[in-house]
Amino acid sequence: MNATASRSSLPLASIAAALLMSVSVSAQAQSAPAGQLQPASAPLGIYGGATAGFGINNWECDVTCDRAVWSGKLFAGKRLTPGLAAEINYFMFGKRTRSNSAATASAMGFDSEDRSVRATAVNILWEVELIQDFTNQLRFGWAAVEQTNDRVSGANKLRSKEHYTAPYIGAGLAYRLSRDFKLVSSADFLLRGRRGEYLLSVGGMAEF
């Protein structure tokens, strides 16, 4: 999927507003039976899962660039209470390519670039039952990010890696398909300006 440089940054204010609305709904749902969030058949309080979908970047384009590519995440957690868990997420964003005009290539020193990103986030999961078998999932944490750049300038190719950290927030819904398995959908955001990474995905999680 390509986009031109005229595309503006994603509206982070809208993202924050949506998350605040989710928090408000969660607070109103606290009266739901908390024990239903952790089924009796999962005595360890441990869970894990995976999702796949579209990874969206916020980098600055010149001629063309890939904005969304097939991406995914793995996650696992330990419940501290029926609705609160300590969690780790591992993100895998697919390879994106951008190309530069002659003027930009002269200024930046490369004609085209392939970029891939991996990130590990440590976070808290807050899960509250909304209606029967449906729960919301809110995540707040911090991510360590590794960005791999493969840049081409004429006949020369150069690989480099960059490491940085970013705040991580996420919001989603889960549907209990059985006592120990849920279908999940999530929107995850690594907030770092032009290096921001976003994942919209669906998948499943199992509890043990």
mmCIF file of N, CA and C in Angstrom, residues 35 38-43 179-180:
data_model
loop_
_atom_site.group_PDB
_atom_site.id
_atom_site.type_symbol
_atom_site.label_atom_id
_atom_site.label_comp_id
_atom_site.label_asym_id
_atom_site.label_seq_id
_atom_site.Cartn_x
_atom_site.Cartn_y
_atom_site.Cartn_z
ATOM 1 N N GLY A 35 -15.336 -12.412 38.930
ATOM 2 C CA GLY A 35 -14.842 -13.765 38.836
ATOM 3 C C GLY A 35 -15.025 -14.374 37.473
ATOM 4 N N GLN A 38 -11.879 -14.764 34.914
ATOM 5 C CA GLN A 38 -10.898 -15.821 35.011
ATOM 6 C C GLN A 38 -11.624 -17.130 35.280
ATOM 7 N N PRO A 39 -11.795 -17.990 34.278
ATOM 8 C CA PRO A 39 -12.584 -19.197 34.453
ATOM 9 C C PRO A 39 -11.970 -20.138 35.463
ATOM 10 N N ALA A 40 -12.825 -20.937 36.119
ATOM 11 C CA ALA A 40 -12.355 -21.861 37.136
ATOM 12 C C ALA A 40 -11.390 -22.883 36.565
ATOM 13 N N SER A 41 -11.456 -23.138 35.264
ATOM 14 C CA SER A 41 -10.598 -24.130 34.636
ATOM 15 C C SER A 41 -9.203 -23.602 34.333
ATOM 16 N N ALA A 42 -8.887 -22.362 34.723
ATOM 17 C CA ALA A 42 -7.561 -21.790 34.506
ATOM 18 C C ALA A 42 -6.933 -21.439 35.846
ATOM 19 N N PRO A 43 -6.566 -22.434 36.651
ATOM 20 C CA PRO A 43 -6.093 -22.166 38.012
ATOM 21 C C PRO A 43 -4.761 -21.441 38.077
ATOM 22 N N ARG A 179 -14.504 -21.853 27.746
ATOM 23 C CA ARG A 179 -14.028 -21.486 29.079
ATOM 24 C C ARG A 179 -12.574 -21.032 29.082
ATOM 25 N N ASP A 180 -11.765 -21.585 28.189
ATOM 26 C CA ASP A 180 -10.333 -21.304 28.210
ATOM 27 C C ASP A 180 -9.814 -20.599 26.972
#
